[in-house]
Short mmCIF file of C-alpha atoms in Angstrom, two decimals:
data_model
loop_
_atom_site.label_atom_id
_atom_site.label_comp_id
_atom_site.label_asym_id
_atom_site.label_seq_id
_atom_site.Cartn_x
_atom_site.Cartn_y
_atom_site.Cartn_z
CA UNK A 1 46.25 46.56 54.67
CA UNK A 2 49.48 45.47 56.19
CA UNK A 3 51.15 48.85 55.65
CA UNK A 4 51.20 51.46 58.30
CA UNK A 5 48.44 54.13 58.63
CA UNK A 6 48.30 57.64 58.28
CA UNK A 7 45.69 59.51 60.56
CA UNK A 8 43.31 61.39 58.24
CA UNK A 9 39.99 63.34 59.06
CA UNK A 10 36.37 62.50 57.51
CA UNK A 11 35.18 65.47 56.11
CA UNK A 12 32.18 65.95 58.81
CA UNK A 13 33.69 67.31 61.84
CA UNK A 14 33.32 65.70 65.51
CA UNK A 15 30.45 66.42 67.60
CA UNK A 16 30.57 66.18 71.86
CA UNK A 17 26.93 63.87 71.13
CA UNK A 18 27.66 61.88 67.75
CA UNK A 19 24.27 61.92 65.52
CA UNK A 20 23.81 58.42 65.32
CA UNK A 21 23.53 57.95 69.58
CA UNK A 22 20.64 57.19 71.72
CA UNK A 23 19.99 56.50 75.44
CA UNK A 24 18.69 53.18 75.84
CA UNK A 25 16.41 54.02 79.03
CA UNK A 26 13.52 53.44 76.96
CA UNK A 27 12.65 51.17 73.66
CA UNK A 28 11.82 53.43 70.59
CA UNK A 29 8.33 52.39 68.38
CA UNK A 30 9.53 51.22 64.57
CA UNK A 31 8.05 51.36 61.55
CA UNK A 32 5.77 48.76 60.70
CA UNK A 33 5.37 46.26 57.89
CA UNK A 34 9.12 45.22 58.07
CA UNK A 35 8.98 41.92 59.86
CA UNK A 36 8.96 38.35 58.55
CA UNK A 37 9.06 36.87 55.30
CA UNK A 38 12.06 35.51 53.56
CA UNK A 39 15.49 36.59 54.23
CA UNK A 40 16.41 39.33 51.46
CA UNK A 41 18.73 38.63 49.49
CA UNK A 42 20.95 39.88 46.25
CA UNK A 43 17.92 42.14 45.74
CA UNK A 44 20.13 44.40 43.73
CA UNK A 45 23.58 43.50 41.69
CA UNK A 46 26.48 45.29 39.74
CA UNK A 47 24.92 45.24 36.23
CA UNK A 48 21.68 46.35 38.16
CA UNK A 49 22.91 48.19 41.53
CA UNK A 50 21.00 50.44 43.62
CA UNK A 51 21.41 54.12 44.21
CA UNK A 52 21.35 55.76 47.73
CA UNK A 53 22.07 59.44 49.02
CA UNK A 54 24.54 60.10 51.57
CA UNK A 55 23.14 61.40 54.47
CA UNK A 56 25.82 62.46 56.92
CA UNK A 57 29.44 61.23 57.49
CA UNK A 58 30.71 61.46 60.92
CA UNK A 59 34.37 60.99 62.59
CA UNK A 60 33.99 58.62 65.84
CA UNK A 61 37.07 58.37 67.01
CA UNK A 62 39.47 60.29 68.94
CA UNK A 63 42.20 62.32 68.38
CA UNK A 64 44.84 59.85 69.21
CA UNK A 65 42.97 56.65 67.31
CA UNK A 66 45.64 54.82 65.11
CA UNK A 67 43.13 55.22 62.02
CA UNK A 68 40.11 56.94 60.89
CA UNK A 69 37.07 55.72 61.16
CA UNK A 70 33.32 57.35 60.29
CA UNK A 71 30.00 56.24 61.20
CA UNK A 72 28.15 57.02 57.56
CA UNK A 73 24.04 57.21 57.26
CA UNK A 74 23.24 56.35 54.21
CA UNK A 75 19.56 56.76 52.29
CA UNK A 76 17.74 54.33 51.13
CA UNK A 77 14.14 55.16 52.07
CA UNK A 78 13.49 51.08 52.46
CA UNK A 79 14.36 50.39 48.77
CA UNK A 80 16.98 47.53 49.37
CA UNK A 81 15.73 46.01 52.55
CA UNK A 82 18.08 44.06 54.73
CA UNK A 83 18.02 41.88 58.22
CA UNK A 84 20.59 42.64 61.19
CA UNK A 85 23.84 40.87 60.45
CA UNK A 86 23.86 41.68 56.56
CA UNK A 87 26.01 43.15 54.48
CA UNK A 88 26.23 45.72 51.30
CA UNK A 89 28.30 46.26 48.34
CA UNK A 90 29.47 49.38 47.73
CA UNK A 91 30.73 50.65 44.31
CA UNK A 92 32.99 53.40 44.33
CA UNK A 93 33.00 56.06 40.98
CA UNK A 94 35.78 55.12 38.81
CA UNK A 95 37.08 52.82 36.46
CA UNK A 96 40.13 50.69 36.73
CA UNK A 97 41.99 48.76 34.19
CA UNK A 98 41.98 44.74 35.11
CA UNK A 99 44.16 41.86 33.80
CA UNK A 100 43.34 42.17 30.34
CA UNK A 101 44.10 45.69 29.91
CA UNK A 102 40.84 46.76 29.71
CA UNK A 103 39.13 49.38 31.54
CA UNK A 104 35.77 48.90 33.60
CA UNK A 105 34.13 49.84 37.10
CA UNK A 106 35.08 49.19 39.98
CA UNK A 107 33.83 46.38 41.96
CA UNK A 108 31.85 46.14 44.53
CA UNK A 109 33.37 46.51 48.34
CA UNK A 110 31.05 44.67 51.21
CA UNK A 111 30.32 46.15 54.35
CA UNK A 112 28.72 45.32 57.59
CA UNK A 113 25.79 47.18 58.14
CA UNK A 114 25.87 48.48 60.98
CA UNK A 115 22.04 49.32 62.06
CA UNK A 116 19.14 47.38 62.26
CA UNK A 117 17.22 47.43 59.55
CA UNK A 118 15.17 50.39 61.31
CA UNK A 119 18.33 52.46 60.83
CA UNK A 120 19.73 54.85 62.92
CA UNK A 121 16.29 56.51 63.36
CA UNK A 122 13.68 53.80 63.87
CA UNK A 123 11.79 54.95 60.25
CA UNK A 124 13.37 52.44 58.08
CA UNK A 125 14.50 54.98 55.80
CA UNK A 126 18.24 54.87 56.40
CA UNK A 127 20.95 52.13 57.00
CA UNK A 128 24.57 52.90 58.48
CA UNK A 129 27.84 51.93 57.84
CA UNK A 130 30.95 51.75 59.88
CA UNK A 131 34.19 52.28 57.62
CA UNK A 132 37.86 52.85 58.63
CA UNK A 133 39.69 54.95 55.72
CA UNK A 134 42.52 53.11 54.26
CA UNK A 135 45.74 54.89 53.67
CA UNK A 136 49.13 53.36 52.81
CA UNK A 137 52.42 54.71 54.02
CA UNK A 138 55.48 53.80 52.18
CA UNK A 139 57.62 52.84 55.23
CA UNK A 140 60.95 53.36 53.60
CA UNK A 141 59.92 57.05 52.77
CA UNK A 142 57.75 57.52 55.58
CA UNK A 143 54.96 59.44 53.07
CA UNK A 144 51.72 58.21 51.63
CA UNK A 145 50.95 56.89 48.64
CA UNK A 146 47.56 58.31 47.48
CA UNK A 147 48.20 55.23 44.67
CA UNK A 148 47.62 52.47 47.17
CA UNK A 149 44.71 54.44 49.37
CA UNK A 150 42.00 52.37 49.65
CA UNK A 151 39.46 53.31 46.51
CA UNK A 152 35.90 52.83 48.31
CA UNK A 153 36.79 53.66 52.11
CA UNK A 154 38.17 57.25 51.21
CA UNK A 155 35.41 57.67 48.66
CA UNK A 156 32.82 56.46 52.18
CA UNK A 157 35.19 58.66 54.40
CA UNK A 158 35.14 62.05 52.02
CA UNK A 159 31.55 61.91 50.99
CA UNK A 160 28.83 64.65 51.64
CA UNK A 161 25.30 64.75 52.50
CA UNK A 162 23.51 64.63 49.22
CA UNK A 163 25.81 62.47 47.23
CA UNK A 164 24.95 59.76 45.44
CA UNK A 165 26.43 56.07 46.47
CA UNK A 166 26.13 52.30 44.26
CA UNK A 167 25.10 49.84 46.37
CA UNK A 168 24.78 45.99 45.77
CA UNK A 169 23.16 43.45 48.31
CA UNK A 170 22.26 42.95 50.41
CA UNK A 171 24.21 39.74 51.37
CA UNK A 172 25.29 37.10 53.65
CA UNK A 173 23.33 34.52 56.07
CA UNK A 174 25.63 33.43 58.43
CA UNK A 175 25.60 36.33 60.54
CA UNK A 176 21.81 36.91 61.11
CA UNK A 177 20.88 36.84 64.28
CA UNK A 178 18.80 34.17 65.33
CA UNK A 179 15.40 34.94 67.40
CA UNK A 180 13.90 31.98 67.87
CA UNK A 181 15.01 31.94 71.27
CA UNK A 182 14.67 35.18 73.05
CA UNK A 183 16.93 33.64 76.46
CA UNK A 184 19.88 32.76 74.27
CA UNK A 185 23.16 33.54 75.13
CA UNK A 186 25.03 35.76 72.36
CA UNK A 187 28.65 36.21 72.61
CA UNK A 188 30.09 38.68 70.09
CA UNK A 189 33.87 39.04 69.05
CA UNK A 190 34.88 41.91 67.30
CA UNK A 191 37.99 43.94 66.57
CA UNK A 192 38.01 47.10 64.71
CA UNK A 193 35.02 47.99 62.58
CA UNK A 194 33.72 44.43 63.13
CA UNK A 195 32.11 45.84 65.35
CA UNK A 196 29.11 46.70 62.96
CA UNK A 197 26.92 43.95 62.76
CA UNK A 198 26.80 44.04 66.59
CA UNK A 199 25.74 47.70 66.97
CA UNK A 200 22.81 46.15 64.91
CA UNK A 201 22.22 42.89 67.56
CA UNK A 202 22.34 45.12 70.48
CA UNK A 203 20.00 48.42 69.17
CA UNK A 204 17.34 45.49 68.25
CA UNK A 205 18.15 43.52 71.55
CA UNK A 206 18.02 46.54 74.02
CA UNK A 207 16.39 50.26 71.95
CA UNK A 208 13.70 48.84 69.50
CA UNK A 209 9.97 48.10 69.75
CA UNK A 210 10.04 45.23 67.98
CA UNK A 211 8.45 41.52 67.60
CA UNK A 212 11.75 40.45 69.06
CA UNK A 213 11.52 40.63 73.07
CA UNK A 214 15.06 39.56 74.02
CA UNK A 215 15.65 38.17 77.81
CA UNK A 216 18.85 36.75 77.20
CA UNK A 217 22.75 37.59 77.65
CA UNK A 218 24.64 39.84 75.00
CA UNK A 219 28.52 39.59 76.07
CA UNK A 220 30.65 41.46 73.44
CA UNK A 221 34.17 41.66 73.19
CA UNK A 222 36.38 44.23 71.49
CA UNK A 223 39.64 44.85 70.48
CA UNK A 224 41.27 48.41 69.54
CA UNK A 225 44.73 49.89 70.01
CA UNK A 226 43.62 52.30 72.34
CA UNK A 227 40.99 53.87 74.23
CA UNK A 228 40.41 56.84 71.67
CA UNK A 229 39.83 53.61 69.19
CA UNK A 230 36.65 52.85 70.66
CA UNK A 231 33.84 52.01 68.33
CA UNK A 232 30.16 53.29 69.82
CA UNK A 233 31.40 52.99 73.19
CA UNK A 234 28.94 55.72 74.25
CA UNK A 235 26.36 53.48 73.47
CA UNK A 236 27.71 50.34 74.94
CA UNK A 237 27.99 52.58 78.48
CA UNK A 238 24.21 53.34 78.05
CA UNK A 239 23.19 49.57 77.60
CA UNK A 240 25.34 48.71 80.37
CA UNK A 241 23.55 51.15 83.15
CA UNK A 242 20.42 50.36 81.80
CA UNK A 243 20.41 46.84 81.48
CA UNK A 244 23.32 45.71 83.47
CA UNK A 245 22.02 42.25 83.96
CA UNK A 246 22.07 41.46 80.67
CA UNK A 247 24.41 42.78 79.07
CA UNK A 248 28.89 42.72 79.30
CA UNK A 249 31.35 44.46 77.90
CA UNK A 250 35.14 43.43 77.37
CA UNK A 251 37.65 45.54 75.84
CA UNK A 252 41.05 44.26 74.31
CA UNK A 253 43.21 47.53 74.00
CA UNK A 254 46.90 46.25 72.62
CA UNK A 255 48.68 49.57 73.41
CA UNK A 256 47.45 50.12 76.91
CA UNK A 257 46.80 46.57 78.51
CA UNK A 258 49.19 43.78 79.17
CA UNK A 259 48.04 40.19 78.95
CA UNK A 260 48.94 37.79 81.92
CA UNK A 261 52.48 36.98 80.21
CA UNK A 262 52.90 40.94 80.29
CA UNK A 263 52.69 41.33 76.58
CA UNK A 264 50.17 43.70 74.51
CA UNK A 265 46.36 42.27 75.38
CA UNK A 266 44.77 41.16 71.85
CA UNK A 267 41.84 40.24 71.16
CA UNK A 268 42.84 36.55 72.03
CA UNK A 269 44.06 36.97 75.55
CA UNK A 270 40.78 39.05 76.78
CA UNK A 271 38.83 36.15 75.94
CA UNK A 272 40.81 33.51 77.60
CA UNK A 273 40.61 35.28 80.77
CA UNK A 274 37.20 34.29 80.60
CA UNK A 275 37.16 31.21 79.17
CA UNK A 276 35.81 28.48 81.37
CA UNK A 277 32.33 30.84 81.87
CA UNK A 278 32.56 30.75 77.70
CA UNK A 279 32.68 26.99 77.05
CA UNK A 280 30.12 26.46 79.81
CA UNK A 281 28.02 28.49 78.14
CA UNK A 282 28.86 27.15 74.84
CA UNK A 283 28.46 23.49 75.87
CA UNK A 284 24.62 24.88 77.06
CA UNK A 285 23.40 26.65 73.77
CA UNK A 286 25.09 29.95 73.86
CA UNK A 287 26.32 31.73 70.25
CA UNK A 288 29.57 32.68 69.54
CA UNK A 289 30.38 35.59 66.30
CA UNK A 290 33.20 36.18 65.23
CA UNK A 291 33.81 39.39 62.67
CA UNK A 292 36.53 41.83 62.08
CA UNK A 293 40.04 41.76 59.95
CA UNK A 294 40.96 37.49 58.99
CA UNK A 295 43.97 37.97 61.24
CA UNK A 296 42.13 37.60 64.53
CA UNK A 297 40.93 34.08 63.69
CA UNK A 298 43.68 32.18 64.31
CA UNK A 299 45.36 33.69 67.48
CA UNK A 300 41.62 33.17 68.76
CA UNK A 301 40.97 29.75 67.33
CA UNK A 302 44.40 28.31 68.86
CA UNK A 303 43.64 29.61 71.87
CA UNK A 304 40.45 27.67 71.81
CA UNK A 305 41.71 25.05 70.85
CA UNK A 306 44.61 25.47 74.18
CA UNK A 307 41.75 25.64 76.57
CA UNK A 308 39.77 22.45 75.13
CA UNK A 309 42.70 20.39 75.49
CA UNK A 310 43.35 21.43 79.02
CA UNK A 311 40.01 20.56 79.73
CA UNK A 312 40.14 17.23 78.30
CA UNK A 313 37.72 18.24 75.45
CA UNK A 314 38.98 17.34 71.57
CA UNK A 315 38.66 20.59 70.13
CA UNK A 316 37.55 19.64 66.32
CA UNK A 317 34.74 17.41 67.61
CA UNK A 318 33.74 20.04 69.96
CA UNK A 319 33.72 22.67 66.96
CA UNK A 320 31.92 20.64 64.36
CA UNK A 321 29.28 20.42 67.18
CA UNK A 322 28.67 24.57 67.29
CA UNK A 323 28.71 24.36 63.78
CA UNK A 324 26.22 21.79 63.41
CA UNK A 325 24.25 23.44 66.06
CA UNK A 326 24.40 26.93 64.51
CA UNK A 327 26.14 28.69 67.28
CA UNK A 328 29.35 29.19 65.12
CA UNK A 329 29.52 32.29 62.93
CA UNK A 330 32.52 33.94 61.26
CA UNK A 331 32.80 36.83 58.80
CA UNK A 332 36.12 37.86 58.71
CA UNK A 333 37.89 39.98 55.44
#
């Protein structure tokens, strides 16, 4: 939403080790029987959804985060199998009355999954979600209106272990991650809970047991407002001391960094900083992702655009190459 926010709190309360973490000193065994064959896709729909169980609902921000954001495990015991990169629809309770005047269900709302298809414990059983609760604040009157909350985050957000949740999906291709080459170079833009499909690349890259043995470079950028807006961070720390040669971390915070025209640092200027190392690495294979809200796109796709020209590169040619090559992918909302 464009509105302002209004801090809430996720029913589960915050706990100094969140459930979902894990050290990455050592890679954890999976379950097997859940590699290869064909992508899965649409396996279930709205007229014939899917039912999971919440499983826990956790706060993972701080106390001074400019919105509220939960890490939620749901259920599924391997009944609507996805791949790392892939979405769900959720279907919040409720009916609404559309265009016609007529009431029906809700709709589905995607999100990024944001676990490997292993889920948060390495069984299978369980995928997680990353949701920030919508709110709206009327900013004439300064108050909320609980009319304009968002339906299916505050219905994620308020849930309780136990409680039943729709699901569609799962869907999307162009963020999978590809593994054909295990040396690749995978770049990862996110800001806010774009974050999720990431968490996924990087527990499969650096914590599983799996088929995939990755020896290549994971670089992920992120932009928050602040430091208590910090998605996972915990985690990112761990894969950073343990596997420091392979893996960096850049963080865009807008309300505590400046960028080098003393402004607030978006997403947008953190990358420039580095962005002769990026189209080298572009120009030699590497994979750029892009996900998060649709507004980052642009301020990062001029500033692309800035650099190619100042190195003499024509930026649309250079583009439809990555895109050709399959090293572009975007899923913004």
């Amino acid at each position: 939403m464009r509105s302002g926010r209004k801090q809430m709190v996720c029913t589960a309360e915050t706990k100094t080790k969140p459930a979902y973490f894990n050290t990455y000193d050592k890679r954890n065994k999976t379950r097997r029987g859940l590699e290869g064959g064909e992508v899965p896709l649409n396996t279930f729909s709205n007229r014939k959804p899917f039912e999971g169980t919440i499983e826990s609902v956790e706060r993972i921000v701080g106390p001074d985060a400019t919105g509220e954001t939960c890490h939620i495990i749901v259920k599924t015991n391997n009944n609507i199998p996805f791949w790392e990169g892939q979405s769900y629809g959720v279907i919040p309770p409720g009916t609404k009355v559309n265009s016609r005047g007529k009431e029906v269900p809700h709709g589905p709302r995607l999100y990024s999954i944001a676990s490997t298809r292993y889920g948060d414990k390495f069984d299978g059983n369980t995928a997680s979600l990353c949701v920030r609760r919508a709110v709206y604040v009327d900013p004439e009157t300064g108050k909320e209106d609980p009319e304009k909350k968002g339906i299916c985050s505050n219905f994620l957000c308020d849930a309780k272990p136990g409680q039943k949740v729709t699901m569609t999906g799962p869907a999307g291709k162009v963020m999978l991650l590809p593994e054909e080459d295990a040396n690749s170079v995978h770049i990862m833009v996110a800001t806010g809970t774009g974050i999720a499909p990431y968490r996924g690349y990087l527990r499969r890259m650096f914590l599983e047991d799996t088929p995939f043995k990755f020896e290549g470079l994971a670089w992920l950028f992120m932009g928050v407002a602040n430091s208590d807006s910090k998605l996972y961070d915990d985690e990112f720390q761990e894969i950073l001391q343990n596997y420091p040669d392979q893996f960096r971390l850049d963080y865009a915070l807008s309300r505590e960094q400046k960028n080098k025209s003393g402004g607030k640092m978006y997403i947008q200027d953190k990358v420039e900083e580095y962005s002769d190392q990026l189209f080298d690495l572009l120009e030699n294979g590497a994979h750029i992702y892009f996900c998060g809200l649709k507004g980052m796109l642009p301020g990062i796709t001029s500033m692309l655009e800035r650099v190619a020209k100042s190195k003499g590169i024509k930026w649309a040619d250079f583009l439809e190459k990555l895109k050709k090559n399959n090293q572009w992918h975007v899923e913004v909302y």
